[in-house]
Coordinates of C-alpha atoms and ligand atoms in Angstrom, one line a residue:
X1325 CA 0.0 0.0 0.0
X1326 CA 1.2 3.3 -0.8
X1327 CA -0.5 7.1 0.1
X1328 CA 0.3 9.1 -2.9
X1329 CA -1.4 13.0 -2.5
X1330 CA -3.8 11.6 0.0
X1331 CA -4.9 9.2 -2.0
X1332 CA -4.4 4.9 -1.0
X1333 CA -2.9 2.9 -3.7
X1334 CA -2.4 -1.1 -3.9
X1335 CA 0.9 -1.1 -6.0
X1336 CA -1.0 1.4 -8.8
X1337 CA -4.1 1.0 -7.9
X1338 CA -6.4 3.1 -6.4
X1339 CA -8.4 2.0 -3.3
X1340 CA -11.2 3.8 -4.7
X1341 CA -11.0 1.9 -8.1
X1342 CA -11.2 -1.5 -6.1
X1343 CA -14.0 0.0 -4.1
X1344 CA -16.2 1.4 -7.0
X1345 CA -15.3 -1.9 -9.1
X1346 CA -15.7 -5.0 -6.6
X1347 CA -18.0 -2.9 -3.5
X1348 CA -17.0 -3.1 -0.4
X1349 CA -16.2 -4.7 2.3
X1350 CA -13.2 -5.4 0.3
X1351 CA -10.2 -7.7 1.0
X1352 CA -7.1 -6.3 -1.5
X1353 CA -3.8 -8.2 -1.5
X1354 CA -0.7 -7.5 -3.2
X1355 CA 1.2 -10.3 -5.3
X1356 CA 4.7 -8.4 -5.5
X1357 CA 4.5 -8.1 -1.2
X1358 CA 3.7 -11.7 -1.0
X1359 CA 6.5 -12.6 -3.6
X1360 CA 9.0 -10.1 -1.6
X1361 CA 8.1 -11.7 1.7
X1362 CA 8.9 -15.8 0.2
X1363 CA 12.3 -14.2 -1.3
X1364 CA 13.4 -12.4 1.6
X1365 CA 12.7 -15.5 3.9
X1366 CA 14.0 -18.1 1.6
X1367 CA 17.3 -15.8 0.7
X1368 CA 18.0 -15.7 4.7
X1369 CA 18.2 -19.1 5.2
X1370 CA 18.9 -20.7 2.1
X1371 CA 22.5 -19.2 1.8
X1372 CA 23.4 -20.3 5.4
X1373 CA 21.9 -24.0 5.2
X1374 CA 21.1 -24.6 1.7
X1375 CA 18.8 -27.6 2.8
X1376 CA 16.0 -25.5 3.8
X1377 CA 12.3 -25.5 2.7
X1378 CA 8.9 -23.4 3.3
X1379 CA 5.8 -24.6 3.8
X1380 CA 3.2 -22.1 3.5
X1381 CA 0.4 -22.3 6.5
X1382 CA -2.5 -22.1 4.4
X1383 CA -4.4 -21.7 7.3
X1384 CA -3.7 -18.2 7.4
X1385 CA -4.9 -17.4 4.5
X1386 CA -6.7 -20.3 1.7
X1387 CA -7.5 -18.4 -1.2
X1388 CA -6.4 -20.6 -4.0
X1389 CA -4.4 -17.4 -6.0
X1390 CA -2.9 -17.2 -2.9
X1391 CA -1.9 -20.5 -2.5
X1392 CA -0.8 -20.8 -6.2
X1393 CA 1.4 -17.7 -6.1
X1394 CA 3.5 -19.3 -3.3
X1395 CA 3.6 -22.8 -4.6
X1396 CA 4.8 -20.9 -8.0
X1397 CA 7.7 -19.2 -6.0
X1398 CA 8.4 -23.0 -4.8
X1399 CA 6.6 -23.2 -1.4
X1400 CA 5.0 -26.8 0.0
X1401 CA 1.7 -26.3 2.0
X1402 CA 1.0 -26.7 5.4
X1403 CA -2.4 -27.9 6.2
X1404 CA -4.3 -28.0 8.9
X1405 CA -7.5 -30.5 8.0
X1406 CA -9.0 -33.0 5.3
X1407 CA -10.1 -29.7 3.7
X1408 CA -6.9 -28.0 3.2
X1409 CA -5.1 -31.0 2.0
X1410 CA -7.6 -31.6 -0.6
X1411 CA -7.3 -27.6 -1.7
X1412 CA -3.3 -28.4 -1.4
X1413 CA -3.9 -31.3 -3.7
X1414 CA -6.3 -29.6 -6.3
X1415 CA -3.8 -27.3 -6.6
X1416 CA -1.1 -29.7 -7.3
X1417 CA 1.0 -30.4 -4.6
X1418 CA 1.9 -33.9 -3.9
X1419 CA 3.5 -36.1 -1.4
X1420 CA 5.6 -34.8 0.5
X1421 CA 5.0 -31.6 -0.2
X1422 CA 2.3 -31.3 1.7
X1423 CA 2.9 -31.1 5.5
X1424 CA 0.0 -32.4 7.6
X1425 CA 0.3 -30.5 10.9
X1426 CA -3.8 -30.7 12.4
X1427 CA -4.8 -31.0 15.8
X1428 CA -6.7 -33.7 17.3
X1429 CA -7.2 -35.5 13.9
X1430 CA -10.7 -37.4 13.2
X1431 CA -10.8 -40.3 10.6
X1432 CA -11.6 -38.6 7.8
X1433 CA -8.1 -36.5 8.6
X1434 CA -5.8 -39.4 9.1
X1435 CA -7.6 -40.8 5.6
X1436 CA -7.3 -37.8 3.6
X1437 CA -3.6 -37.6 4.6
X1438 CA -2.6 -40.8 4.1
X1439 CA -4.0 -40.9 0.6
X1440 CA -2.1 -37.8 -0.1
X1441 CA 0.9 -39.3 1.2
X1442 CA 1.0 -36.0 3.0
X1443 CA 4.0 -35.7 5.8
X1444 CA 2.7 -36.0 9.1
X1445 CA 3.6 -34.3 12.2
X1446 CA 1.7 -36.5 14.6
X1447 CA 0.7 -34.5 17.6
X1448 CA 0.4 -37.3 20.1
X1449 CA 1.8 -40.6 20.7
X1450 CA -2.0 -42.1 20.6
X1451 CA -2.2 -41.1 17.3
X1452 CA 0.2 -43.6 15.7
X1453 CA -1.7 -46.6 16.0
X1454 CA -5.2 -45.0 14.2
X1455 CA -2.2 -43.4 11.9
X1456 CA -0.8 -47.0 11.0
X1457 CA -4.6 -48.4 10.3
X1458 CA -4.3 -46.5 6.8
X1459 CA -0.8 -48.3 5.9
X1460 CA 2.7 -47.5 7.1
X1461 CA 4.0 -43.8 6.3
X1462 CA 7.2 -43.8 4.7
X1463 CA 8.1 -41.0 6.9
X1464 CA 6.8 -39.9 10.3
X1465 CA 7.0 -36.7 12.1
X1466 CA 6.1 -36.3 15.9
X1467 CA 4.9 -32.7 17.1
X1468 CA 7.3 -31.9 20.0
X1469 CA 6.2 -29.4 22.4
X1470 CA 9.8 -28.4 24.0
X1471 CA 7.9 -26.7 27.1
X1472 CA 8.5 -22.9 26.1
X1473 CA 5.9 -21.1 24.0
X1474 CA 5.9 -17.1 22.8
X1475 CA 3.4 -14.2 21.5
X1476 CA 3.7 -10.7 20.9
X1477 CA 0.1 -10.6 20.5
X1478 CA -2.2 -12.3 22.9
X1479 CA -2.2 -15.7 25.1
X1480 CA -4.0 -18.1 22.5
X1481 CA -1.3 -17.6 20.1
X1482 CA 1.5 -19.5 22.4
X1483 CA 1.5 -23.5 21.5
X1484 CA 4.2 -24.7 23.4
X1485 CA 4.7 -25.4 27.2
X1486 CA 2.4 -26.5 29.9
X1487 CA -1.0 -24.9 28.9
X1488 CA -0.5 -25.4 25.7
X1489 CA -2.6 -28.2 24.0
X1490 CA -0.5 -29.4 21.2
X1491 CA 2.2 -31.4 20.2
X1492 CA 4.0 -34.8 22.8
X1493 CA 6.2 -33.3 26.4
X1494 CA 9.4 -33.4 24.9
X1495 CA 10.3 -35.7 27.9
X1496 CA 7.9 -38.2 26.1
X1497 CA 9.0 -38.0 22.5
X1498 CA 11.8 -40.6 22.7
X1499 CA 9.1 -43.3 23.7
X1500 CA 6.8 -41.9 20.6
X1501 CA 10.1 -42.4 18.0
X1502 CA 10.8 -45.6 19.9
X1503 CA 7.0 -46.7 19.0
X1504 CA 7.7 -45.6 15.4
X1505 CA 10.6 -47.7 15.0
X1506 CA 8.7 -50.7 16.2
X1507 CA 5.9 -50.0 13.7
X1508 CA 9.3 -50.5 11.2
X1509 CA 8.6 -46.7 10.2
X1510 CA 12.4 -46.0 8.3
X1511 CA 12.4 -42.3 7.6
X1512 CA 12.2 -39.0 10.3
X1513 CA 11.3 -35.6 10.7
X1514 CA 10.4 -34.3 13.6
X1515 CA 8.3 -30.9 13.9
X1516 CA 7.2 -28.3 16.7
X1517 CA 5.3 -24.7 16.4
X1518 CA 5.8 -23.1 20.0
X1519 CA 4.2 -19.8 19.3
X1520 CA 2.6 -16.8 16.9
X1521 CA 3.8 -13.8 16.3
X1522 CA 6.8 -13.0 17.6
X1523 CA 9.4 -10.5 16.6
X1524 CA 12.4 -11.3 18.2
X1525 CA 15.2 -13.1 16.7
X1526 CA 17.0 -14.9 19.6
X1527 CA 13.7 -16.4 20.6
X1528 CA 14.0 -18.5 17.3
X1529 CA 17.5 -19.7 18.1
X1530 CA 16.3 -20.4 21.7
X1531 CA 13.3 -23.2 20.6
X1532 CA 15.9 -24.2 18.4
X1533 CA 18.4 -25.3 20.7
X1534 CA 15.6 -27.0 22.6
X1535 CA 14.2 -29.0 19.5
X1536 CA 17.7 -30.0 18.8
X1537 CA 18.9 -30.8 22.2
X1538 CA 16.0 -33.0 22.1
X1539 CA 16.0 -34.9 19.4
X1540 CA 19.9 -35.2 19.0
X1541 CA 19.9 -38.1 21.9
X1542 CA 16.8 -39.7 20.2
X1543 CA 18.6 -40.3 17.2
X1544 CA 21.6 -41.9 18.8
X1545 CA 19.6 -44.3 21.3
X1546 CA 17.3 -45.1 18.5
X1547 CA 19.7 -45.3 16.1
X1548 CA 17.5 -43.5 13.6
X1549 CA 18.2 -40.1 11.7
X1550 CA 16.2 -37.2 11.3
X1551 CA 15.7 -36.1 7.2
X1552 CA 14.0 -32.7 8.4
X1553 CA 13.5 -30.4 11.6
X1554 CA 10.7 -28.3 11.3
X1555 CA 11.1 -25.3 13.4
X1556 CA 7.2 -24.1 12.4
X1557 CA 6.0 -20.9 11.9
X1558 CA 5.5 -17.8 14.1
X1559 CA 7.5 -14.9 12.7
X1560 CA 6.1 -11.6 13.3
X1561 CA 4.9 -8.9 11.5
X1562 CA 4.4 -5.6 13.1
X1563 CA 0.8 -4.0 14.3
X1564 CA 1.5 -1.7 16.0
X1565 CA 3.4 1.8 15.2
X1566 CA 6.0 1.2 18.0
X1567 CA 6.7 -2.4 17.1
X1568 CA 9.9 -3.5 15.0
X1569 CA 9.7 -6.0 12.3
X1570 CA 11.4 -8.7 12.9
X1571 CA 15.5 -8.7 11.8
X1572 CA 15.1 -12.2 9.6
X1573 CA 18.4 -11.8 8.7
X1574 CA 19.5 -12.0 12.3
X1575 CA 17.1 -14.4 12.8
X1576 CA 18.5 -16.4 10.3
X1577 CA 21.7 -16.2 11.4
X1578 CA 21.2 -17.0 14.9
X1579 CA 18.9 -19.5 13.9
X1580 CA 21.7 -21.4 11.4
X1581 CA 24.4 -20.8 13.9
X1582 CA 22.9 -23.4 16.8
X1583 CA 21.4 -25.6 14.3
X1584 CA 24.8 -25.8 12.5
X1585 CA 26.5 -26.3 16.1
X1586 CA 23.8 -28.6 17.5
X1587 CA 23.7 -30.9 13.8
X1588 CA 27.3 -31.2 14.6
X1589 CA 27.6 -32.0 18.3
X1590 CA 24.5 -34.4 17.7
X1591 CA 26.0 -36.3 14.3
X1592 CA 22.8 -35.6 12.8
X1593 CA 24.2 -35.2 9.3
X1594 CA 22.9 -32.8 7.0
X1595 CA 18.5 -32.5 7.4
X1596 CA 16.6 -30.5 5.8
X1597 CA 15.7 -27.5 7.9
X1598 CA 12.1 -26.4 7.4
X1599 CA 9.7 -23.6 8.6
X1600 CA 5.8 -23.3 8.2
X1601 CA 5.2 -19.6 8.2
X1602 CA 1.7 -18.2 7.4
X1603 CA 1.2 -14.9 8.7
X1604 CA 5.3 -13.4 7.4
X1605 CA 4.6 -14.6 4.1
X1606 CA 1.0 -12.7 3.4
X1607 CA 0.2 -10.6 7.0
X1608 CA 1.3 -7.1 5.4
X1609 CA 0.0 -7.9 1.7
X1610 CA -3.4 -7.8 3.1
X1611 CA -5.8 -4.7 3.3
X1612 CA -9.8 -4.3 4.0
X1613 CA -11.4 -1.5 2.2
X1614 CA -14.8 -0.5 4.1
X1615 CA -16.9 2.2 3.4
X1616 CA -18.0 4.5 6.4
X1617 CA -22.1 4.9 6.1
X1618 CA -22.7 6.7 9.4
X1619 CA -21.5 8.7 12.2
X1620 CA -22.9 9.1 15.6
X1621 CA -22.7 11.1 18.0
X1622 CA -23.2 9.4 21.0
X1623 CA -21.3 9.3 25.1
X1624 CA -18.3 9.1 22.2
X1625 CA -18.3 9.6 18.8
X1626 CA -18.7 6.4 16.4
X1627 CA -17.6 6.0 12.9
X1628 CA -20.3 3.1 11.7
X1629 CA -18.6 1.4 8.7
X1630 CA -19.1 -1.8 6.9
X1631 CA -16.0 -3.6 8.3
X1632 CA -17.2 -5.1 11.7
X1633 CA -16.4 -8.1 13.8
X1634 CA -17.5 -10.8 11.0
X1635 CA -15.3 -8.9 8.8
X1636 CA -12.1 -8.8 10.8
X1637 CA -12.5 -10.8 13.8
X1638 CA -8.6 -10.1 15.4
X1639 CA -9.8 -7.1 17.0
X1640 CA -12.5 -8.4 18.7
X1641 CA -11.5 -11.9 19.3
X1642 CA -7.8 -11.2 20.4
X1643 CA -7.8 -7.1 21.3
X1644 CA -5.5 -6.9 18.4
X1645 CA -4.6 -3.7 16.9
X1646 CA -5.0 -3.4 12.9
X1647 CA -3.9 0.3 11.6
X1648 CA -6.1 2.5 9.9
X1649 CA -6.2 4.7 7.4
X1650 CA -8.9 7.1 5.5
X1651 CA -8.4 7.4 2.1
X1652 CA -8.1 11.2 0.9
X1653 CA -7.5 12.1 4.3
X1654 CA -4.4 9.9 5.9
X1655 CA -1.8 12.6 5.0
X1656 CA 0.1 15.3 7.1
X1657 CA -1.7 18.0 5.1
X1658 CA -4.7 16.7 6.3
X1659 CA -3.8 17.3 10.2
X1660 CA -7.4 17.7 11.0
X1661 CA -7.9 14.7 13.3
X1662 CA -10.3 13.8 15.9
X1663 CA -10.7 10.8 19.1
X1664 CA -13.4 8.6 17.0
X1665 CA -13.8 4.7 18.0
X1666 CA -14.3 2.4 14.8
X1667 CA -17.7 0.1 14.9
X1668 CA -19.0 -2.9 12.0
X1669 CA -22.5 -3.0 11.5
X1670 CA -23.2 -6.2 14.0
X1671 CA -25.9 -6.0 16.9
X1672 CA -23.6 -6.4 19.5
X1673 CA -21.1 -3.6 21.3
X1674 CA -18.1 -6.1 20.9
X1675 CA -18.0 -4.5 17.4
X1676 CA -16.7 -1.3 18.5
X1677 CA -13.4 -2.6 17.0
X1678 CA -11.2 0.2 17.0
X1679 CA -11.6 2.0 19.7
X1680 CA -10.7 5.9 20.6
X1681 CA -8.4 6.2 17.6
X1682 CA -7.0 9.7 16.3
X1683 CA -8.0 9.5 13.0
X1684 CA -8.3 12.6 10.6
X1685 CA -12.0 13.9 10.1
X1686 CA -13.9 11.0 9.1
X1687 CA -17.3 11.8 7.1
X1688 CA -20.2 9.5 5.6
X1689 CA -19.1 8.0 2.1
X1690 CA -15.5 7.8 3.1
X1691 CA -13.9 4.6 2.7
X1692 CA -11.1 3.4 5.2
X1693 CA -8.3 0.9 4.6
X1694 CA -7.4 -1.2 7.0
X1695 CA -3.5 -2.7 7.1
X1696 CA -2.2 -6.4 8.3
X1697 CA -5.6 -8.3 7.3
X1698 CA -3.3 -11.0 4.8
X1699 CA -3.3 -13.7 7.4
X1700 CA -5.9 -14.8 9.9
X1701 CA -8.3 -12.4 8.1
X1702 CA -10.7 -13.4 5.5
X1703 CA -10.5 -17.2 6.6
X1704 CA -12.1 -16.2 10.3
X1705 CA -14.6 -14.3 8.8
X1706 CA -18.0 -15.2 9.4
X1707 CA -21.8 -14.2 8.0
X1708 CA -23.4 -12.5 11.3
X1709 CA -26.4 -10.6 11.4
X1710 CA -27.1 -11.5 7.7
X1711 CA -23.9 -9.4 6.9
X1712 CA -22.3 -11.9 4.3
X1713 CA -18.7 -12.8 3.7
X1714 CA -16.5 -10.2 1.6
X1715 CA -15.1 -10.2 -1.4
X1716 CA -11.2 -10.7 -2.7
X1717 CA -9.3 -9.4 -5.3
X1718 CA -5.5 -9.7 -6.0
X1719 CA -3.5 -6.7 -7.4
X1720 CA -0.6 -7.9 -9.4
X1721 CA 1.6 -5.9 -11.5
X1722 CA -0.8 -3.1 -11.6
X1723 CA -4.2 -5.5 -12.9
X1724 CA -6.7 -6.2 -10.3
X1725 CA -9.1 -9.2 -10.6
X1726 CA -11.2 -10.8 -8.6
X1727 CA -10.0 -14.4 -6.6
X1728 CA -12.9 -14.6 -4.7
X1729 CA -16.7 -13.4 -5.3
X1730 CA -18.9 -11.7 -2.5
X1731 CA -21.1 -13.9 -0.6
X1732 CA -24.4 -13.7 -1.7
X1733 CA -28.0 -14.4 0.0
X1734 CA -28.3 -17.1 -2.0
X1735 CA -25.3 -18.7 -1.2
X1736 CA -26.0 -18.3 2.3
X1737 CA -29.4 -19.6 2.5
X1738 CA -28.0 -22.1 0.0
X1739 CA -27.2 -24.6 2.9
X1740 CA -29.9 -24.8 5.2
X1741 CA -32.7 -27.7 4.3
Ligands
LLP3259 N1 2.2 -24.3 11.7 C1 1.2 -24.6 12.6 C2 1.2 -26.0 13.0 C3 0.3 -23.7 13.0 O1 -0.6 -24.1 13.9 C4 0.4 -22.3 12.6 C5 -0.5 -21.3 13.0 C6 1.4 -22.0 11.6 C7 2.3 -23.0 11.2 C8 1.6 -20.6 11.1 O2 1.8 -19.7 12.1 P1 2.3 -18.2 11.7 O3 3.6 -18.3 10.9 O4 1.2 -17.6 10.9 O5 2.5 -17.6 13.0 N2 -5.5 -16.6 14.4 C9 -4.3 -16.2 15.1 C10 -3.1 -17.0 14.7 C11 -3.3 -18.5 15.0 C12 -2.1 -19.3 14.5 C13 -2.5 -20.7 14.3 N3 -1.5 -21.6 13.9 C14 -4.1 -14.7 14.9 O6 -4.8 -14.1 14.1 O7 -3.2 -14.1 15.5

C-alpha cells in the first residue's frame, strides 16, 4: 500500500477503483509483497543451510491465487485438515510436499492424509496406531512441544509449554520415535510450532536449541536419523506503530548458527531445515477496504462502517490492533484529526473494533483501509447478522481481478434444508 497525495494505492491501484469496481467490504492483496516476503525469507536461510524449505500455512490465508502464487515461488503447504489438504492437492501439490500439521485429527483427517501421502507431524503418541490403520508412512514426524511457548500478540497464540494443548512433552518424545521404530517406520522428521507472532530473533534460536537438544539423543539411542526439523512458523509482522519488524536476517543467522553447532555436536548429518510460516509470508499484503455509512454522536463519537467483527475478527477476538487509514484524508496535510472509535454493522457492542483512535476527520461515504488483514483475516470471517462474507481481489503488476466473489444471499441460504 502506498498514500500518494492523499490518496491509498495497492501497487497502482487506487483503493477507490477497487471499491467502485468490486463494493466493499473489500479484501485487497498485493502479489509483489507476498512474492518479496517468500524471497526475503528463503534468501536468509537458504545461503546459510542450503537444505532449507517453506511450507506455507494455508491456514492463514486459503485463497487458492494465494496458494498458487507461493507454490509458484516453490513453497510446499502446510495444512491443517481433510479440507486444506484436498485444496493443497487440487492445486497440485503432492506427497511430501504437503505437511500435515492438524490437531486432534478425526478419521476422515488421518484418511485424507494418508491418501495424499501428505508428511505427518503427529501431535500425540495415541495417534500412531489409528495413523498405522491406513498403511505405514514412509516417513513420520512427531509434534514436540519443548515446554517454552511465545506471543507478541495475545495468550491463544503460544503453543508450546504447559498450557498449551498441542504437540507430545518433549520428555515423552523418545518413547513416541521408539514406537515408530517398532511399527518399522524408516524415515524422520520431527516438527514443533511453540508460538505466533513474535518478533524477536534470539527467541527463534532459543526453541531451536531445545528441539535440537531434544531430538539429537533420540537419534543416537534409536539409532534413527532425522531427514527434516521443522522449526514451524511464528515470525512476526508488526501492528502496532512502535513495534519493530522482525530482523530475519539475524534471525536467520542466529537460527543457522545453533542448528549448525547442535547438527554437529548431535552427528545428525545434513537434514533439511524447514519452517511453516503463514502470517510473514501474506500478513502485510493484506488490506480491508470499508466504506464508512454513518457517524454518531453518541457518550463518544462512532464512525459506523461496513468492516465489523464478521469482517475482521482479530480485533474483537484477540484485542489486536490493525492500523487504519482514510483514504483522501491519511496525510500530514490533512492534520485535521479527531478521538473517533471504529464500529461494524453487528448488533452487538463487541464490534466497536477500533476504539478511541485519532483519525483525521472522518465523514459518511469515506472509505477506510485497514492494514495487516493477509493472514488470519478473510479465513475467520463469518456471515453474522445477515452481513455476508467479503469479497477478494489480487493486485498484481498493476491488474486487479477478482479471486474470490462476494457472498451472496443465495449462497447463504443455500445450505440450510
Ligand atoms: N504451523 C502450525 C502447525 C500452526 O498451527 C500455525 C498457526 C502455523 C504453522 C503458522 O503460524 P504463523 O507463521 O502464521 O504464526 N489466528 C491467530 C493466529 C493463529 C495461528 C495458528 N497456527 C491470529 O490471528 O493471530
Amino acid at each position: 500500500m502506498k498514500i500518494k497525495d492523499s490518496k491509498i494505492y495497492f501497487e497502482d491501484v487506487a483503493a477507490e477503483e477497487l471499491a467502485k469496481t468490486y463494493g466493499t467490504p473489500l479484501y485487497v492483496y498485493e502479489a509483489n509483497r507476498i512474492r518479496d516476503n517468500y524471497r526475503r525469507l528463503q534468501k536468509a536461510f537458504q545461503t546459510r543451510w542450503p537444505q532449507f524449505k517453506i511450507y506455507y500455512a494455508v491456514k492463514s490465508n486459503t485463497n487458492p491465487a494465494i496458494i498458487r502464487l507461493l507454490m509458484e515461488e516453490g513453497a510446499g503447504c502446510d495444512c491443517a485438515s481433510a479440507n486444506e489438504i484436498r485444496l493443497a492437492t487440487k492445486l497440485g501439490a503432492k506427497g511430501e510436499e504437503i505437511l500435515f500439521s492438524g490437531n486432534n485429527l478425526n478419521e476422515e483427517d488421518f484418511a485424507e492424509g494418508a491418501k495424499a501421502k501428505a508428511l505427518f507431524n503427529l501431535d500425540d503418541l495415541s495417534l500412531l496406531d489409528r495413523l498405522l490403520k491406513h498403511g505405514k508412512p514412509e516417513v513420520l514426524s512427531f509434534r514436540v512441544n519443548p515446554a517454552i511457548g511465545k506471543s507478541n500478540v495475545h495468550d491463544s497464540d503460544v503453543m508450546a509449554g504447559k498450557q498449551a494443548k498441542f504437540g507430545i512433552p518433549w520428555e515423552k518424545a523418545e518413547e513416541a520415535y521408539a514406537k515408530a521404530v517398532d511399527a518399522g517406520i524408516k524415515r524422520f522428521g520431527v516438527h514443533m510450532m511453540t508460538g505466533s507472532c513474535v518478533t524477536e530473533p534470539d527467541y527463534f534460536a532459543e526453541i531451536t536449541t531445545k528441539l535440537l537438544d531434544c531430538v539429537g539423543p533420540i537419534a543416537k539411542s534409536l539409532n534413527i536419523k532425522f531427514e527434516f526439523i521443522d522449526i514451524g512458523g511464528g515470525f512476526g509482522i508488526p501492528y502496532t506503530p512502535d513495534e519493530k519488524p522482525l530482523d530475519i536476517e539475524k534471525t536467520a543467522t542466529l537460527v543457522t548458527k545453533v542448528f549448525k553447532e547442535k547438527v554437529a555436536q548431535y552427528q545428525l548429518g545434513e537434514p533439511q531445515l524447514v519452517v511453516e510460516p503463514g502470517r510473514y509470508l501474506v500478513g502485510d499484503a493484506g488490506f480491508v477496504i470499508g466504506r464508512v455509512h454513518a457517524i454518531k454522536e453518541s457518550y463518544k463519537k462512532f464512525v459506523g462502517t461496513d468492516i465489523g467483527m464478521n469482517i475482521l475478527a482479530r480485533p474483537v477476538l484477540y484485542g489486536a490492533y490493525h492500523g487504519i487509514f482514510v483514504d483522501k484524508k491519511s496525510e500530514a496535510r490533512n492534520p485535521k484529526s479527531e478521538i473517533v472509535t471504529i464500529t461494524g454493522q453487528a448488533c452487538e457492542n463487541a464490534d466497536a473494533w477500533a476504539k478511541d483512535r485519532e483519525l483525521p476527520k472522518i465523514e459518511v461515504g469515506d472509505l477506510i483501509v485497514v492494514e495487516n488483514a493477509g493472514a488470519y483475516g478473510y479465513v475467520m470471517s463469518y456471515p453474522y447478522n445477515g452481513r455476508l462474507r467479503a469479497a477478494e481481489v489480487l493486485v498484481d503488476q498493476g491488474k486487479h481481478k477478482l479471486i474470490r466473489r462476494r457472498e451472496t444471499f443465495e449462497d447463504w441460504l443455500g445450505l440450510t434444508i
